[in-house]
PDB file of C-alpha atoms in Angstrom:
ATOM      1  CA  UNK A   1      32.899   5.744  -9.903  1.00  0.00           C
ATOM      2  CA  UNK A   2      34.953   7.051 -12.819  1.00  0.00           C
ATOM      3  CA  UNK A   3      33.838  10.598 -12.088  1.00  0.00           C
ATOM      4  CA  UNK A   4      34.687  10.159  -8.401  1.00  0.00           C
ATOM      5  CA  UNK A   5      38.198   9.000  -9.205  1.00  0.00           C
ATOM      6  CA  UNK A   6      38.700  12.030 -11.438  1.00  0.00           C
ATOM      7  CA  UNK A   7      37.417  14.235  -8.618  1.00  0.00           C
ATOM      8  CA  UNK A   8      39.903  12.782  -6.223  1.00  0.00           C
ATOM      9  CA  UNK A   9      42.808  13.325  -8.618  1.00  0.00           C
ATOM     10  CA  UNK A  10      41.691  16.883  -9.004  1.00  0.00           C
ATOM     11  CA  UNK A  11      41.568  17.372  -5.229  1.00  0.00           C
ATOM     12  CA  UNK A  12      45.127  16.185  -4.911  1.00  0.00           C
ATOM     13  CA  UNK A  13      46.262  19.180  -7.050  1.00  0.00           C
ATOM     14  CA  UNK A  14      43.906  21.658  -5.538  1.00  0.00           C
ATOM     15  CA  UNK A  15      46.669  23.094  -3.276  1.00  0.00           C
ATOM     16  CA  UNK A  16      48.523  24.299  -6.329  1.00  0.00           C
ATOM     17  CA  UNK A  17      45.552  25.813  -8.223  1.00  0.00           C
ATOM     18  CA  UNK A  18      44.393  29.302  -8.137  1.00  0.00           C
ATOM     19  CA  UNK A  19      41.196  30.327  -6.218  1.00  0.00           C
ATOM     20  CA  UNK A  20      39.048  30.152  -9.413  1.00  0.00           C
ATOM     21  CA  UNK A  21      40.025  26.503  -9.957  1.00  0.00           C
ATOM     22  CA  UNK A  22      39.341  25.725  -6.302  1.00  0.00           C
ATOM     23  CA  UNK A  23      35.819  27.113  -6.672  1.00  0.00           C
ATOM     24  CA  UNK A  24      35.227  24.818  -9.647  1.00  0.00           C
ATOM     25  CA  UNK A  25      36.395  21.792  -7.671  1.00  0.00           C
ATOM     26  CA  UNK A  26      34.113  22.775  -4.781  1.00  0.00           C
ATOM     27  CA  UNK A  27      31.110  22.923  -7.234  1.00  0.00           C
ATOM     28  CA  UNK A  28      32.118  19.505  -8.623  1.00  0.00           C
ATOM     29  CA  UNK A  29      32.272  17.972  -5.173  1.00  0.00           C
ATOM     30  CA  UNK A  30      28.757  19.333  -4.438  1.00  0.00           C
ATOM     31  CA  UNK A  31      27.470  17.828  -7.673  1.00  0.00           C
ATOM     32  CA  UNK A  32      29.055  14.454  -6.861  1.00  0.00           C
ATOM     33  CA  UNK A  33      27.482  14.554  -3.284  1.00  0.00           C
ATOM     34  CA  UNK A  34      24.098  15.457  -4.715  1.00  0.00           C
ATOM     35  CA  UNK A  35      24.160  12.595  -7.156  1.00  0.00           C
ATOM     36  CA  UNK A  36      25.288  10.066  -4.448  1.00  0.00           C
ATOM     37  CA  UNK A  37      22.536  11.250  -2.029  1.00  0.00           C
ATOM     38  CA  UNK A  38      19.913  11.216  -4.748  1.00  0.00           C
ATOM     39  CA  UNK A  39      20.790   7.622  -5.619  1.00  0.00           C
ATOM     40  CA  UNK A  40      20.590   6.498  -2.110  1.00  0.00           C
ATOM     41  CA  UNK A  41      17.145   8.193  -1.698  1.00  0.00           C
ATOM     42  CA  UNK A  42      15.933   6.529  -4.897  1.00  0.00           C
ATOM     43  CA  UNK A  43      16.957   3.094  -3.629  1.00  0.00           C
ATOM     44  CA  UNK A  44      15.218   3.801  -0.292  1.00  0.00           C
ATOM     45  CA  UNK A  45      12.004   5.139  -1.795  1.00  0.00           C
ATOM     46  CA  UNK A  46      11.467   2.695  -4.626  1.00  0.00           C
ATOM     47  CA  UNK A  47       9.480   0.129  -2.529  1.00  0.00           C
ATOM     48  CA  UNK A  48       7.202   2.820  -1.201  1.00  0.00           C
ATOM     49  CA  UNK A  49       6.663   4.260  -4.686  1.00  0.00           C
ATOM     50  CA  UNK A  50       5.920   0.704  -5.965  1.00  0.00           C
ATOM     51  CA  UNK A  51       3.299   0.203  -3.240  1.00  0.00           C
ATOM     52  CA  UNK A  52       1.647   3.453  -4.247  1.00  0.00           C
ATOM     53  CA  UNK A  53       1.563   2.401  -7.928  1.00  0.00           C
ATOM     54  CA  UNK A  54      -0.153  -0.818  -7.061  1.00  0.00           C
ATOM     55  CA  UNK A  55      -2.547   0.951  -4.642  1.00  0.00           C
ATOM     56  CA  UNK A  56      -3.543   3.395  -7.348  1.00  0.00           C
ATOM     57  CA  UNK A  57      -4.324   0.507  -9.631  1.00  0.00           C
ATOM     58  CA  UNK A  58      -6.569  -1.178  -7.028  1.00  0.00           C
ATOM     59  CA  UNK A  59      -8.289   2.136  -6.365  1.00  0.00           C
ATOM     60  CA  UNK A  60      -9.271   2.348 -10.035  1.00  0.00           C
ATOM     61  CA  UNK A  61     -11.161  -0.968  -9.946  1.00  0.00           C
ATOM     62  CA  UNK A  62     -14.826  -1.333  -9.470  1.00  0.00           C
ATOM     63  CA  UNK A  63     -14.618  -5.002  -8.545  1.00  0.00           C
ATOM     64  CA  UNK A  64     -12.221  -7.943  -8.431  1.00  0.00           C
ATOM     65  CA  UNK A  65     -10.631  -9.221 -11.606  1.00  0.00           C
ATOM     66  CA  UNK A  66     -10.457 -12.927 -12.602  1.00  0.00           C
ATOM     67  CA  UNK A  67      -7.428 -12.666 -14.987  1.00  0.00           C
ATOM     68  CA  UNK A  68      -5.147 -10.996 -12.302  1.00  0.00           C
ATOM     69  CA  UNK A  69      -4.999 -11.122  -8.484  1.00  0.00           C
ATOM     70  CA  UNK A  70      -6.315  -7.571  -8.164  1.00  0.00           C
ATOM     71  CA  UNK A  71      -9.420  -6.120  -6.542  1.00  0.00           C
ATOM     72  CA  UNK A  72     -10.482  -2.778  -4.999  1.00  0.00           C
ATOM     73  CA  UNK A  73      -8.674  -1.824  -1.804  1.00  0.00           C
ATOM     74  CA  UNK A  74      -9.496  -4.083   1.214  1.00  0.00           C
ATOM     75  CA  UNK A  75     -11.009  -6.683  -1.143  1.00  0.00           C
ATOM     76  CA  UNK A  76      -9.461  -9.945  -2.160  1.00  0.00           C
ATOM     77  CA  UNK A  77      -8.881 -10.609  -5.802  1.00  0.00           C
ATOM     78  CA  UNK A  78      -8.504 -14.177  -7.170  1.00  0.00           C
ATOM     79  CA  UNK A  79      -6.649 -15.140 -10.273  1.00  0.00           C
ATOM     80  CA  UNK A  80      -8.615 -18.011 -11.866  1.00  0.00           C
ATOM     81  CA  UNK A  81      -5.958 -19.297 -14.240  1.00  0.00           C
ATOM     82  CA  UNK A  82      -2.398 -20.430 -14.287  1.00  0.00           C
ATOM     83  CA  UNK A  83      -0.137 -17.587 -15.328  1.00  0.00           C
ATOM     84  CA  UNK A  84       1.950 -17.838 -18.461  1.00  0.00           C
ATOM     85  CA  UNK A  85       4.549 -15.691 -20.310  1.00  0.00           C
ATOM     86  CA  UNK A  86       1.861 -13.110 -21.274  1.00  0.00           C
ATOM     87  CA  UNK A  87       0.525 -12.532 -17.740  1.00  0.00           C
ATOM     88  CA  UNK A  88       1.281  -8.993 -16.475  1.00  0.00           C
ATOM     89  CA  UNK A  89       2.045  -9.423 -12.815  1.00  0.00           C
ATOM     90  CA  UNK A  90       4.259  -7.287 -10.404  1.00  0.00           C
ATOM     91  CA  UNK A  91       6.351 -10.392  -9.665  1.00  0.00           C
ATOM     92  CA  UNK A  92       7.684 -13.463 -11.454  1.00  0.00           C
ATOM     93  CA  UNK A  93       4.929 -16.064 -11.320  1.00  0.00           C
ATOM     94  CA  UNK A  94       5.096 -19.781 -10.890  1.00  0.00           C
ATOM     95  CA  UNK A  95       3.121 -22.323 -13.022  1.00  0.00           C
ATOM     96  CA  UNK A  96       2.229 -24.329  -9.986  1.00  0.00           C
ATOM     97  CA  UNK A  97       0.402 -21.484  -8.232  1.00  0.00           C
ATOM     98  CA  UNK A  98      -2.890 -19.658  -8.374  1.00  0.00           C
ATOM     99  CA  UNK A  99      -2.516 -16.181  -7.002  1.00  0.00           C
ATOM    100  CA  UNK A 100      -4.845 -13.947  -4.996  1.00  0.00           C
ATOM    101  CA  UNK A 101      -4.012 -10.541  -3.528  1.00  0.00           C
ATOM    102  CA  UNK A 102      -5.054  -7.287  -1.953  1.00  0.00           C
ATOM    103  CA  UNK A 103      -3.886  -3.856  -0.789  1.00  0.00           C
ATOM    104  CA  UNK A 104      -5.042  -3.178   2.726  1.00  0.00           C
ATOM    105  CA  UNK A 105      -5.535   0.469   3.694  1.00  0.00           C
ATOM    106  CA  UNK A 106      -5.984   0.864   7.468  1.00  0.00           C
ATOM    107  CA  UNK A 107      -5.912   4.639   7.707  1.00  0.00           C
ATOM    108  CA  UNK A 108      -9.184   5.247   5.795  1.00  0.00           C
ATOM    109  CA  UNK A 109      -9.815   8.404   3.868  1.00  0.00           C
ATOM    110  CA  UNK A 110      -7.132  10.972   4.392  1.00  0.00           C
ATOM    111  CA  UNK A 111      -5.616  14.049   2.867  1.00  0.00           C
ATOM    112  CA  UNK A 112      -2.177  15.482   2.895  1.00  0.00           C
ATOM    113  CA  UNK A 113      -3.221  18.098   5.394  1.00  0.00           C
ATOM    114  CA  UNK A 114      -5.106  15.750   7.681  1.00  0.00           C
ATOM    115  CA  UNK A 115      -2.317  14.624  10.025  1.00  0.00           C
ATOM    116  CA  UNK A 116      -4.400  12.369  12.289  1.00  0.00           C
ATOM    117  CA  UNK A 117      -6.246  10.550   9.527  1.00  0.00           C
ATOM    118  CA  UNK A 118      -3.015  10.191   7.437  1.00  0.00           C
ATOM    119  CA  UNK A 119      -1.330   8.242  10.220  1.00  0.00           C
ATOM    120  CA  UNK A 120      -4.362   6.319  11.277  1.00  0.00           C
ATOM    121  CA  UNK A 121      -4.416   7.855  14.814  1.00  0.00           C
ATOM    122  CA  UNK A 122      -7.640   7.061  16.635  1.00  0.00           C
ATOM    123  CA  UNK A 123      -8.393   3.695  14.998  1.00  0.00           C
ATOM    124  CA  UNK A 124      -8.611   3.164  11.394  1.00  0.00           C
ATOM    125  CA  UNK A 125      -9.971   0.126   9.509  1.00  0.00           C
ATOM    126  CA  UNK A 126      -9.328  -3.331  10.884  1.00  0.00           C
ATOM    127  CA  UNK A 127      -9.368  -6.325   8.446  1.00  0.00           C
ATOM    128  CA  UNK A 128     -10.294  -9.921   9.166  1.00  0.00           C
ATOM    129  CA  UNK A 129      -8.674 -12.696   7.124  1.00  0.00           C
ATOM    130  CA  UNK A 130     -10.297 -16.161   7.333  1.00  0.00           C
ATOM    131  CA  UNK A 131      -8.700 -19.373   5.998  1.00  0.00           C
ATOM    132  CA  UNK A 132     -10.437 -22.757   5.689  1.00  0.00           C
ATOM    133  CA  UNK A 133      -9.028 -26.027   6.810  1.00  0.00           C
ATOM    134  CA  UNK A 134      -6.873 -27.289   3.993  1.00  0.00           C
ATOM    135  CA  UNK A 135      -5.035 -30.492   4.811  1.00  0.00           C
ATOM    136  CA  UNK A 136      -4.444 -31.644   1.263  1.00  0.00           C
ATOM    137  CA  UNK A 137      -3.323 -28.483  -0.564  1.00  0.00           C
ATOM    138  CA  UNK A 138      -0.445 -26.118   0.151  1.00  0.00           C
ATOM    139  CA  UNK A 139      -1.157 -22.403   0.733  1.00  0.00           C
ATOM    140  CA  UNK A 140       0.530 -19.368   2.039  1.00  0.00           C
ATOM    141  CA  UNK A 141      -0.172 -15.719   2.776  1.00  0.00           C
ATOM    142  CA  UNK A 142       2.595 -13.179   2.474  1.00  0.00           C
ATOM    143  CA  UNK A 143       2.010  -9.888   4.298  1.00  0.00           C
ATOM    144  CA  UNK A 144       4.333  -6.959   3.478  1.00  0.00           C
ATOM    145  CA  UNK A 145       4.323  -3.388   4.755  1.00  0.00           C
ATOM    146  CA  UNK A 146       4.405  -0.254   2.524  1.00  0.00           C
ATOM    147  CA  UNK A 147       8.160  -0.707   2.170  1.00  0.00           C
ATOM    148  CA  UNK A 148       7.819  -4.339   1.010  1.00  0.00           C
ATOM    149  CA  UNK A 149       9.316  -5.596   4.219  1.00  0.00           C
ATOM    150  CA  UNK A 150       7.737  -8.923   5.099  1.00  0.00           C
ATOM    151  CA  UNK A 151       5.749  -8.781   8.314  1.00  0.00           C
ATOM    152  CA  UNK A 152       4.394 -12.331   8.758  1.00  0.00           C
ATOM    153  CA  UNK A 153       3.532 -15.443   6.911  1.00  0.00           C
ATOM    154  CA  UNK A 154       0.454 -17.598   7.378  1.00  0.00           C
ATOM    155  CA  UNK A 155      -0.197 -20.917   5.815  1.00  0.00           C
ATOM    156  CA  UNK A 156       0.614 -24.615   5.658  1.00  0.00           C
ATOM    157  CA  UNK A 157       4.270 -24.220   6.736  1.00  0.00           C
ATOM    158  CA  UNK A 158       3.812 -21.360   9.136  1.00  0.00           C
ATOM    159  CA  UNK A 159       0.476 -21.875  10.838  1.00  0.00           C
ATOM    160  CA  UNK A 160      -0.678 -25.339   9.855  1.00  0.00           C
ATOM    161  CA  UNK A 161      -3.572 -26.826   7.944  1.00  0.00           C
ATOM    162  CA  UNK A 162      -6.412 -26.106  10.283  1.00  0.00           C
ATOM    163  CA  UNK A 163      -8.877 -23.310   9.654  1.00  0.00           C
ATOM    164  CA  UNK A 164      -7.984 -19.958  11.246  1.00  0.00           C
ATOM    165  CA  UNK A 165      -9.074 -16.314  11.623  1.00  0.00           C
ATOM    166  CA  UNK A 166      -6.554 -13.383  11.884  1.00  0.00           C
ATOM    167  CA  UNK A 167      -6.970  -9.703  12.485  1.00  0.00           C
ATOM    168  CA  UNK A 168      -4.757  -7.220  10.685  1.00  0.00           C
ATOM    169  CA  UNK A 169      -4.624  -3.687  11.979  1.00  0.00           C
ATOM    170  CA  UNK A 170      -2.550  -0.610  11.448  1.00  0.00           C
ATOM    171  CA  UNK A 171       0.181   0.736  13.880  1.00  0.00           C
ATOM    172  CA  UNK A 172      -2.202   3.065  15.671  1.00  0.00           C
ATOM    173  CA  UNK A 173      -5.256   0.825  15.989  1.00  0.00           C
ATOM    174  CA  UNK A 174      -6.827   0.684  19.397  1.00  0.00           C
ATOM    175  CA  UNK A 175      -8.812  -2.346  20.576  1.00  0.00           C
ATOM    176  CA  UNK A 176      -8.741  -6.098  21.234  1.00  0.00           C
ATOM    177  CA  UNK A 177      -9.091  -9.113  18.909  1.00  0.00           C
ATOM    178  CA  UNK A 178     -12.243 -11.059  19.379  1.00  0.00           C
ATOM    179  CA  UNK A 179     -11.980 -14.470  21.095  1.00  0.00           C
ATOM    180  CA  UNK A 180     -10.286 -17.074  18.791  1.00  0.00           C
ATOM    181  CA  UNK A 181      -8.807 -14.469  16.413  1.00  0.00           C
ATOM    182  CA  UNK A 182      -5.058 -13.823  16.266  1.00  0.00           C
ATOM    183  CA  UNK A 183      -4.008 -10.233  16.081  1.00  0.00           C
ATOM    184  CA  UNK A 184      -1.246  -8.864  13.801  1.00  0.00           C
ATOM    185  CA  UNK A 185      -0.319  -5.237  14.131  1.00  0.00           C
ATOM    186  CA  UNK A 186       1.191  -3.998  10.931  1.00  0.00           C
ATOM    187  CA  UNK A 187       4.097  -1.448  10.811  1.00  0.00           C
ATOM    188  CA  UNK A 188       2.409   0.792   8.215  1.00  0.00           C
ATOM    189  CA  UNK A 189      -1.084   1.897   7.310  1.00  0.00           C
ATOM    190  CA  UNK A 190      -0.824   0.498   3.783  1.00  0.00           C
ATOM    191  CA  UNK A 191      -0.067  -3.312   3.493  1.00  0.00           C
ATOM    192  CA  UNK A 192       0.092  -5.738   0.571  1.00  0.00           C
ATOM    193  CA  UNK A 193      -0.982  -9.291   0.967  1.00  0.00           C
ATOM    194  CA  UNK A 194      -0.327 -12.134  -1.566  1.00  0.00           C
ATOM    195  CA  UNK A 195      -2.212 -15.467  -1.181  1.00  0.00           C
ATOM    196  CA  UNK A 196      -0.659 -18.427  -2.969  1.00  0.00           C
ATOM    197  CA  UNK A 197      -2.461 -21.735  -3.458  1.00  0.00           C
ATOM    198  CA  UNK A 198      -0.735 -24.756  -5.051  1.00  0.00           C
ATOM    199  CA  UNK A 199      -2.193 -26.071  -8.302  1.00  0.00           C
ATOM    200  CA  UNK A 200      -1.193 -29.446  -9.828  1.00  0.00           C
ATOM    201  CA  UNK A 201      -1.798 -28.392 -13.445  1.00  0.00           C
ATOM    202  CA  UNK A 202      -4.558 -27.278 -15.872  1.00  0.00           C
ATOM    203  CA  UNK A 203      -6.766 -30.174 -14.851  1.00  0.00           C
ATOM    204  CA  UNK A 204      -6.654 -29.032 -11.231  1.00  0.00           C
ATOM    205  CA  UNK A 205      -7.928 -25.577 -11.967  1.00  0.00           C
ATOM    206  CA  UNK A 206     -11.595 -26.041 -11.035  1.00  0.00           C
ATOM    207  CA  UNK A 207     -10.646 -27.625  -7.650  1.00  0.00           C
ATOM    208  CA  UNK A 208      -8.085 -24.887  -6.940  1.00  0.00           C
ATOM    209  CA  UNK A 209     -10.625 -22.129  -7.723  1.00  0.00           C
ATOM    210  CA  UNK A 210     -13.026 -23.787  -5.337  1.00  0.00           C
ATOM    211  CA  UNK A 211     -10.287 -23.662  -2.674  1.00  0.00           C
ATOM    212  CA  UNK A 212      -9.920 -19.946  -3.277  1.00  0.00           C
ATOM    213  CA  UNK A 213     -13.557 -19.403  -2.314  1.00  0.00           C
ATOM    214  CA  UNK A 214     -12.745 -20.705   1.212  1.00  0.00           C
ATOM    215  CA  UNK A 215     -10.549 -17.628   1.867  1.00  0.00           C
ATOM    216  CA  UNK A 216     -12.295 -14.492   3.100  1.00  0.00           C
ATOM    217  CA  UNK A 217     -11.287 -10.877   3.644  1.00  0.00           C
ATOM    218  CA  UNK A 218     -13.718  -8.598   5.468  1.00  0.00           C
ATOM    219  CA  UNK A 219     -13.787  -5.635   7.889  1.00  0.00           C
ATOM    220  CA  UNK A 220     -13.757  -6.325  11.560  1.00  0.00           C
ATOM    221  CA  UNK A 221     -17.161  -4.618  11.888  1.00  0.00           C
ATOM    222  CA  UNK A 222     -18.650  -6.901   9.251  1.00  0.00           C
ATOM    223  CA  UNK A 223     -17.103  -9.966  10.915  1.00  0.00           C
ATOM    224  CA  UNK A 224     -18.562  -9.083  14.274  1.00  0.00           C
ATOM    225  CA  UNK A 225     -21.971  -8.491  12.668  1.00  0.00           C
ATOM    226  CA  UNK A 226     -21.901 -11.922  10.971  1.00  0.00           C
ATOM    227  CA  UNK A 227     -21.558 -10.319   7.531  1.00  0.00           C
ATOM    228  CA  UNK A 228     -18.336 -11.245   5.788  1.00  0.00           C
ATOM    229  CA  UNK A 229     -19.101  -9.570   2.505  1.00  0.00           C
ATOM    230  CA  UNK A 230     -16.186  -7.761   0.826  1.00  0.00           C
ATOM    231  CA  UNK A 231     -15.496  -4.237   1.958  1.00  0.00           C
ATOM    232  CA  UNK A 232     -17.024  -1.559  -0.241  1.00  0.00           C
ATOM    233  CA  UNK A 233     -14.462   0.146  -2.575  1.00  0.00           C
ATOM    234  CA  UNK A 234     -12.863   2.930  -0.596  1.00  0.00           C
ATOM    235  CA  UNK A 235     -10.899   5.993  -1.370  1.00  0.00           C
ATOM    236  CA  UNK A 236      -7.356   5.688   0.055  1.00  0.00           C
ATOM    237  CA  UNK A 237      -5.227   8.750   0.421  1.00  0.00           C
ATOM    238  CA  UNK A 238      -4.979  10.539  -2.901  1.00  0.00           C
ATOM    239  CA  UNK A 239      -2.594  13.178  -4.207  1.00  0.00           C
ATOM    240  CA  UNK A 240      -1.737  14.551  -7.612  1.00  0.00           C
ATOM    241  CA  UNK A 241       0.939  12.862  -9.703  1.00  0.00           C
ATOM    242  CA  UNK A 242       3.902  15.071 -10.396  1.00  0.00           C
ATOM    243  CA  UNK A 243       5.392  15.126 -13.943  1.00  0.00           C
ATOM    244  CA  UNK A 244       8.498  17.399 -13.519  1.00  0.00           C
ATOM    245  CA  UNK A 245      12.038  16.122 -13.481  1.00  0.00           C
ATOM    246  CA  UNK A 246      12.117  15.614  -9.638  1.00  0.00           C
ATOM    247  CA  UNK A 247       8.766  14.098  -9.442  1.00  0.00           C
ATOM    248  CA  UNK A 248       9.951  10.854  -7.865  1.00  0.00           C
ATOM    249  CA  UNK A 249      11.380  12.792  -4.912  1.00  0.00           C
ATOM    250  CA  UNK A 250       8.476  15.246  -4.422  1.00  0.00           C
ATOM    251  CA  UNK A 251       5.984  12.397  -4.607  1.00  0.00           C
ATOM    252  CA  UNK A 252       8.078  10.311  -2.207  1.00  0.00           C
ATOM    253  CA  UNK A 253       8.056  13.127   0.395  1.00  0.00           C
ATOM    254  CA  UNK A 254       4.258  13.297   0.333  1.00  0.00           C
ATOM    255  CA  UNK A 255       3.966   9.494   0.597  1.00  0.00           C
ATOM    256  CA  UNK A 256       6.047   9.581   3.765  1.00  0.00           C
ATOM    257  CA  UNK A 257       3.287  11.412   5.536  1.00  0.00           C
ATOM    258  CA  UNK A 258       0.958   8.433   5.126  1.00  0.00           C
ATOM    259  CA  UNK A 259       3.453   5.725   5.810  1.00  0.00           C
ATOM    260  CA  UNK A 260       6.328   7.135   7.852  1.00  0.00           C
ATOM    261  CA  UNK A 261       9.611   5.087   8.056  1.00  0.00           C
ATOM    262  CA  UNK A 262       9.735   2.578  10.845  1.00  0.00           C
TER     263      UNK A 262
END
């Protein structure tokens, strides 16, 4: 802001400066504009870059973890202990919650040059989320798109305490949900889900972990075939990580191919 104020003061005297000074003022104005535009782009792109960071972490896993709510893409990872001050989570944890989570990738394998696959045109993976009846314990499922905009909530408050089955698909998926299954069409091909289950304290850990086992995440194909085993670790869209001074912006531009703005 201080630099902008100085620029305004300089512009007020521009009329009495020589052409060389006017050129300098023009260059300064372009510099200020570039900084302001870059800052807005950084704010806009930060959620998408954060999603990519978490997705890359999930891609590197061979199986679910028990100390963190992480698992390979399209698998559900359950944290089996109450978080404390040493727990490394991408959010501020509660001490009355056991966390589970996943990154859903609907577009399947894609490359930067594969336009159809990158946007999920023609289908893509569809994921089934199954919840058990849980009348005596609070739970919720947060669903956020690649820009961390909340899409829907499931759970005690939003959908009740009865058992339920939901189908999550990407924006270009074609098909119909099976009977008895609620369809949610997501705005992007990459989605983050966070399952939260209430725990009453350390003595309640075993019972809460048992409750976690009632939640299932599987592919639609597996669900229809009667096989709700976790999806096999896949290979979501990959691209090299830039390391130059403008790496944030060049990486963001490539990520926009896989999850375009709404």
